[in-house]
PDB file of C-alpha atoms in Angstrom:
ATOM      1  CA  THR A   1     113.752  69.668 129.020  1.00 40.00           C
ATOM      2  CA  SER A   2     113.582  66.121 130.296  1.00 46.00           C
ATOM      3  CA  ALA A   3     110.784  63.592 130.061  1.00 55.00           C
ATOM      4  CA  THR A   4     108.842  62.408 133.101  1.00 50.00           C
ATOM      5  CA  GLU A   5     108.207  58.727 133.804  1.00 53.00           C
ATOM      6  CA  ILE A   6     104.691  57.466 134.296  1.00 57.00           C
ATOM      7  CA  TYR A   7     104.026  54.228 136.214  1.00 63.00           C
ATOM      8  CA  PRO A   8     103.618  51.164 133.974  1.00 73.00           C
ATOM      9  CA  ILE A   9     100.051  50.357 132.909  1.00 79.00           C
ATOM     10  CA  PRO A  10      98.753  47.930 130.242  1.00 90.00           C
ATOM     11  CA  TYR A  11      98.764  49.040 126.614  1.00 91.00           C
ATOM     12  CA  LEU A  12      97.576  47.460 123.382  1.00 93.00           C
ATOM     13  CA  ILE A  13     100.683  47.195 121.181  1.00 93.00           C
ATOM     14  CA  MET A  14      99.913  47.427 117.461  1.00 93.00           C
ATOM     15  CA  GLN A  15     102.015  47.541 114.354  1.00 91.00           C
ATOM     16  CA  VAL A  16     101.606  49.845 111.366  1.00 89.00           C
ATOM     17  CA  ASN A  17     104.074  49.516 108.503  1.00 86.00           C
ATOM     18  CA  GLY A  18     106.729  48.119 110.850  1.00 86.00           C
ATOM     19  CA  GLN A  19     106.244  50.869 113.471  1.00 88.00           C
ATOM     20  CA  ALA A  20     105.106  49.791 116.936  1.00 91.00           C
ATOM     21  CA  LEU A  21     102.279  51.921 118.348  1.00 92.00           C
ATOM     22  CA  ALA A  22     100.505  51.707 121.693  1.00 92.00           C
ATOM     23  CA  LEU A  23      97.103  52.643 123.108  1.00 93.00           C
ATOM     24  CA  SER A  24      96.202  52.623 126.794  1.00 91.00           C
ATOM     25  CA  TYR A  25      93.868  49.752 127.701  1.00 90.00           C
ATOM     26  CA  GLN A  26      91.754  52.384 129.474  1.00 90.00           C
ATOM     27  CA  VAL A  27      90.595  53.869 126.154  1.00 91.00           C
ATOM     28  CA  VAL A  28      90.455  50.732 123.979  1.00 94.00           C
ATOM     29  CA  GLU A  29      86.997  49.137 124.029  1.00 93.00           C
ATOM     30  CA  ARG A  30      87.914  46.353 121.618  1.00 93.00           C
ATOM     31  CA  VAL A  31      89.576  45.446 118.345  1.00 95.00           C
ATOM     32  CA  GLU A  32      87.212  44.939 115.402  1.00 94.00           C
ATOM     33  CA  LYS A  33      87.842  43.234 112.084  1.00 95.00           C
ATOM     34  CA  LEU A  34      86.198  45.437 109.456  1.00 93.00           C
ATOM     35  CA  SER A  35      85.536  44.651 105.825  1.00 90.00           C
ATOM     36  CA  LEU A  36      85.689  47.174 103.025  1.00 86.00           C
ATOM     37  CA  ALA A  37      81.871  47.058 102.996  1.00 87.00           C
ATOM     38  CA  ASP A  38      81.856  48.306 106.636  1.00 90.00           C
ATOM     39  CA  LEU A  39      83.698  51.500 105.652  1.00 90.00           C
ATOM     40  CA  LYS A  40      82.275  54.482 103.811  1.00 91.00           C
ATOM     41  CA  LEU A  41      83.786  57.743 102.687  1.00 90.00           C
ATOM     42  CA  VAL A  42      81.807  60.902 103.475  1.00 90.00           C
ATOM     43  CA  GLY A  43      83.660  63.936 102.172  1.00 89.00           C
ATOM     44  CA  ASN A  44      87.193  63.349 103.406  1.00 84.00           C
ATOM     45  CA  GLU A  45      86.115  61.379 106.479  1.00 87.00           C
ATOM     46  CA  ILE A  46      86.018  57.573 106.768  1.00 90.00           C
ATOM     47  CA  LEU A  47      83.080  56.237 108.797  1.00 93.00           C
ATOM     48  CA  ALA A  48      82.205  52.741 109.991  1.00 93.00           C
ATOM     49  CA  ASN A  49      78.979  51.374 111.434  1.00 89.00           C
ATOM     50  CA  ILE A  50      79.858  49.653 114.707  1.00 88.00           C
ATOM     51  CA  ASP A  51      77.058  48.450 116.993  1.00 85.00           C
ATOM     52  CA  GLY A  52      74.544  50.550 115.068  1.00 87.00           C
ATOM     53  CA  ASN A  53      76.544  53.765 115.491  1.00 88.00           C
ATOM     54  CA  GLU A  54      78.618  55.508 112.854  1.00 92.00           C
ATOM     55  CA  ILE A  55      82.065  56.353 114.178  1.00 92.00           C
ATOM     56  CA  ALA A  56      84.946  58.240 112.593  1.00 91.00           C
ATOM     57  CA  ILE A  57      87.851  56.081 111.456  1.00 92.00           C
ATOM     58  CA  PHE A  58      91.415  57.403 111.560  1.00 89.00           C
ATOM     59  CA  ASP A  59      93.640  55.546 109.132  1.00 87.00           C
ATOM     60  CA  LEU A  60      96.965  54.973 110.919  1.00 86.00           C
ATOM     61  CA  ILE A  61      98.043  52.827 107.951  1.00 81.00           C
ATOM     62  CA  PHE A  62      97.788  55.876 105.667  1.00 79.00           C
ATOM     63  CA  LEU A  63      99.331  58.199 108.277  1.00 77.00           C
ATOM     64  CA  PHE A  64     102.415  56.006 108.749  1.00 74.00           C
ATOM     65  CA  GLY A  65     102.807  55.327 105.021  1.00 72.00           C
ATOM     66  CA  SER A  66     102.106  51.658 104.413  1.00 62.00           C
ATOM     67  CA  ASN A  67     104.220  49.829 101.843  1.00 61.00           C
ATOM     68  CA  ASP A  68     101.276  47.561 101.001  1.00 61.00           C
ATOM     69  CA  ASP A  69      98.740  48.394  98.320  1.00 59.00           C
ATOM     70  CA  GLN A  70      95.672  49.179 100.445  1.00 58.00           C
ATOM     71  CA  SER A  71      93.357  49.221  97.417  1.00 60.00           C
ATOM     72  CA  THR A  72      93.355  45.402  97.277  1.00 67.00           C
ATOM     73  CA  LYS A  73      92.867  44.923 101.015  1.00 75.00           C
ATOM     74  CA  GLU A  74      89.464  43.488 101.945  1.00 83.00           C
ATOM     75  CA  THR A  75      89.682  43.437 105.755  1.00 88.00           C
ATOM     76  CA  PHE A  76      91.084  45.886 108.279  1.00 87.00           C
ATOM     77  CA  LEU A  77      91.787  45.837 112.009  1.00 94.00           C
ATOM     78  CA  ALA A  78      90.405  48.764 113.993  1.00 94.00           C
ATOM     79  CA  ALA A  79      90.952  49.631 117.645  1.00 95.00           C
ATOM     80  CA  VAL A  80      87.667  51.105 118.855  1.00 95.00           C
ATOM     81  CA  CYS A  81      88.537  53.779 121.412  1.00 93.00           C
ATOM     82  CA  GLN A  82      86.385  55.835 123.748  1.00 90.00           C
ATOM     83  CA  THR A  83      87.434  59.484 123.985  1.00 87.00           C
ATOM     84  CA  GLU A  84      85.878  62.386 125.851  1.00 84.00           C
ATOM     85  CA  ASN A  85      84.330  63.439 122.514  1.00 81.00           C
ATOM     86  CA  GLY A  86      82.932  60.019 121.573  1.00 86.00           C
ATOM     87  CA  LYS A  87      84.251  56.905 119.884  1.00 91.00           C
ATOM     88  CA  ILE A  88      86.929  56.716 117.209  1.00 92.00           C
ATOM     89  CA  GLY A  89      88.298  53.753 115.281  1.00 93.00           C
ATOM     90  CA  LEU A  90      92.012  53.499 114.487  1.00 93.00           C
ATOM     91  CA  LEU A  91      92.995  51.288 111.519  1.00 92.00           C
ATOM     92  CA  PHE A  92      96.224  49.320 111.905  1.00 92.00           C
ATOM     93  CA  ASP A  93      98.029  46.272 110.435  1.00 91.00           C
ATOM     94  CA  GLU A  94      98.638  43.816 113.273  1.00 92.00           C
ATOM     95  CA  VAL A  95      98.175  43.252 117.023  1.00 94.00           C
ATOM     96  CA  LEU A  96     101.520  42.600 118.724  1.00 92.00           C
ATOM     97  CA  GLY A  97      99.962  42.034 122.162  1.00 90.00           C
ATOM     98  CA  PHE A  98      99.368  43.747 125.488  1.00 90.00           C
ATOM     99  CA  GLU A  99     102.235  44.966 127.631  1.00 87.00           C
ATOM    100  CA  ASN A 100     102.811  47.151 130.678  1.00 86.00           C
ATOM    101  CA  LEU A 101     104.678  50.250 129.528  1.00 86.00           C
ATOM    102  CA  ALA A 102     106.363  53.074 131.385  1.00 81.00           C
ATOM    103  CA  VAL A 103     105.588  55.991 129.088  1.00 81.00           C
ATOM    104  CA  SER A 104     107.855  59.007 128.898  1.00 78.00           C
ATOM    105  CA  LYS A 105     105.849  62.145 128.315  1.00 74.00           C
ATOM    106  CA  PHE A 106     107.731  65.007 126.762  1.00 65.00           C
ATOM    107  CA  GLN A 107     107.766  68.479 128.238  1.00 64.00           C
ATOM    108  CA  SER A 108     109.360  69.842 125.075  1.00 59.00           C
ATOM    109  CA  VAL A 109     107.842  70.609 121.686  1.00 57.00           C
ATOM    110  CA  LEU A 110     107.555  66.833 121.012  1.00 54.00           C
ATOM    111  CA  GLY A 111     104.892  66.620 123.692  1.00 49.00           C
ATOM    112  CA  LYS A 112     102.774  69.041 121.708  1.00 62.00           C
ATOM    113  CA  ILE A 113     102.416  66.889 118.590  1.00 69.00           C
ATOM    114  CA  LYS A 114      98.694  66.178 118.274  1.00 74.00           C
ATOM    115  CA  GLY A 115      97.900  62.533 118.821  1.00 77.00           C
ATOM    116  CA  ILE A 116     101.231  61.569 120.452  1.00 79.00           C
ATOM    117  CA  ALA A 117     101.103  61.011 124.223  1.00 80.00           C
ATOM    118  CA  GLY A 118     104.740  59.932 124.605  1.00 80.00           C
ATOM    119  CA  ILE A 119     107.200  57.172 123.876  1.00 80.00           C
ATOM    120  CA  ALA A 120     108.100  53.849 125.480  1.00 82.00           C
ATOM    121  CA  ALA A 121     110.151  50.760 124.662  1.00 82.00           C
ATOM    122  CA  ILE A 122     109.338  47.067 124.390  1.00 81.00           C
ATOM    123  CA  GLN A 123     111.732  44.142 124.391  1.00 75.00           C
ATOM    124  CA  THR A 124     111.690  42.077 121.221  1.00 71.00           C
ATOM    125  CA  LYS A 125     113.738  39.172 119.963  1.00 59.00           C
ATOM    126  CA  ASN A 126     116.317  39.776 117.270  1.00 58.00           C
ATOM    127  CA  GLN A 127     115.091  38.004 114.124  1.00 60.00           C
ATOM    128  CA  ASN A 128     118.582  36.561 113.548  1.00 61.00           C
ATOM    129  CA  SER A 129     119.018  35.231 117.076  1.00 56.00           C
ATOM    130  CA  GLU A 130     116.614  33.527 119.475  1.00 62.00           C
ATOM    131  CA  THR A 131     118.566  34.647 122.535  1.00 59.00           C
ATOM    132  CA  ARG A 132     119.404  38.282 121.828  1.00 57.00           C
ATOM    133  CA  GLU A 133     116.762  40.817 122.781  1.00 63.00           C
ATOM    134  CA  PHE A 134     116.720  44.502 122.045  1.00 66.00           C
ATOM    135  CA  LEU A 135     114.574  47.491 122.921  1.00 79.00           C
ATOM    136  CA  ARG A 136     112.175  48.676 120.250  1.00 81.00           C
ATOM    137  CA  PRO A 137     110.661  52.160 120.433  1.00 84.00           C
ATOM    138  CA  VAL A 138     106.886  52.428 120.702  1.00 87.00           C
ATOM    139  CA  ILE A 139     104.960  55.593 119.923  1.00 85.00           C
ATOM    140  CA  VAL A 140     102.131  55.989 122.441  1.00 86.00           C
ATOM    141  CA  LEU A 141      99.021  57.489 120.862  1.00 87.00           C
ATOM    142  CA  GLU A 142      96.368  59.748 122.380  1.00 84.00           C
ATOM    143  CA  PRO A 143      93.080  58.910 120.571  1.00 83.00           C
ATOM    144  CA  SER A 144      91.208  62.035 121.703  1.00 78.00           C
ATOM    145  CA  GLU A 145      93.881  64.168 120.033  1.00 76.00           C
ATOM    146  CA  LEU A 146      93.745  62.010 116.891  1.00 71.00           C
ATOM    147  CA  LYS A 147      89.995  62.544 116.673  1.00 60.00           C
ATOM    148  CA  SER A 148      90.523  66.294 116.506  1.00 57.00           C
ATOM    149  CA  ILE A 149      92.727  65.906 113.416  1.00 56.00           C
ATOM    150  CA  ALA A 150      90.832  62.976 111.859  1.00 48.00           C
ATOM    151  CA  ASN A 151      89.732  65.098 108.906  1.00 47.00           C
ATOM    152  CA  TYR A 152      93.007  64.847 107.037  1.00 43.00           C
TER     153      TYR A 152
END
């Protein structure tokens, strides 16, 4: 079955291990820089104290298989998102910016992957040419779904 187009709205575009990911501005409260000291492991769950509240942290860097050795990393970027079940933090490598995206939601089995809301495309410059642009796929995340599988 075909995908349906949604009207463009602003998204935070992030990068994890070379993969572009997006979160709707409607769920992102802010981006925090966290130190290793801000994170703690409780069982198999990562927690961070943000504004006096402990929130679950979902490690997108681990999920998307980072090439970097995370054990030597001292600071992390986290998108703090509000979901219907509370806040969640999503660790990522780099902010690429904010952009209006028309997200295609899938009506097939792809639309049922937990944590994936759909797919979109952003225009980026070819690294070898300043004038040539190409479309780069962006996976659009659904934080409330990620929170339900955060205990990986």
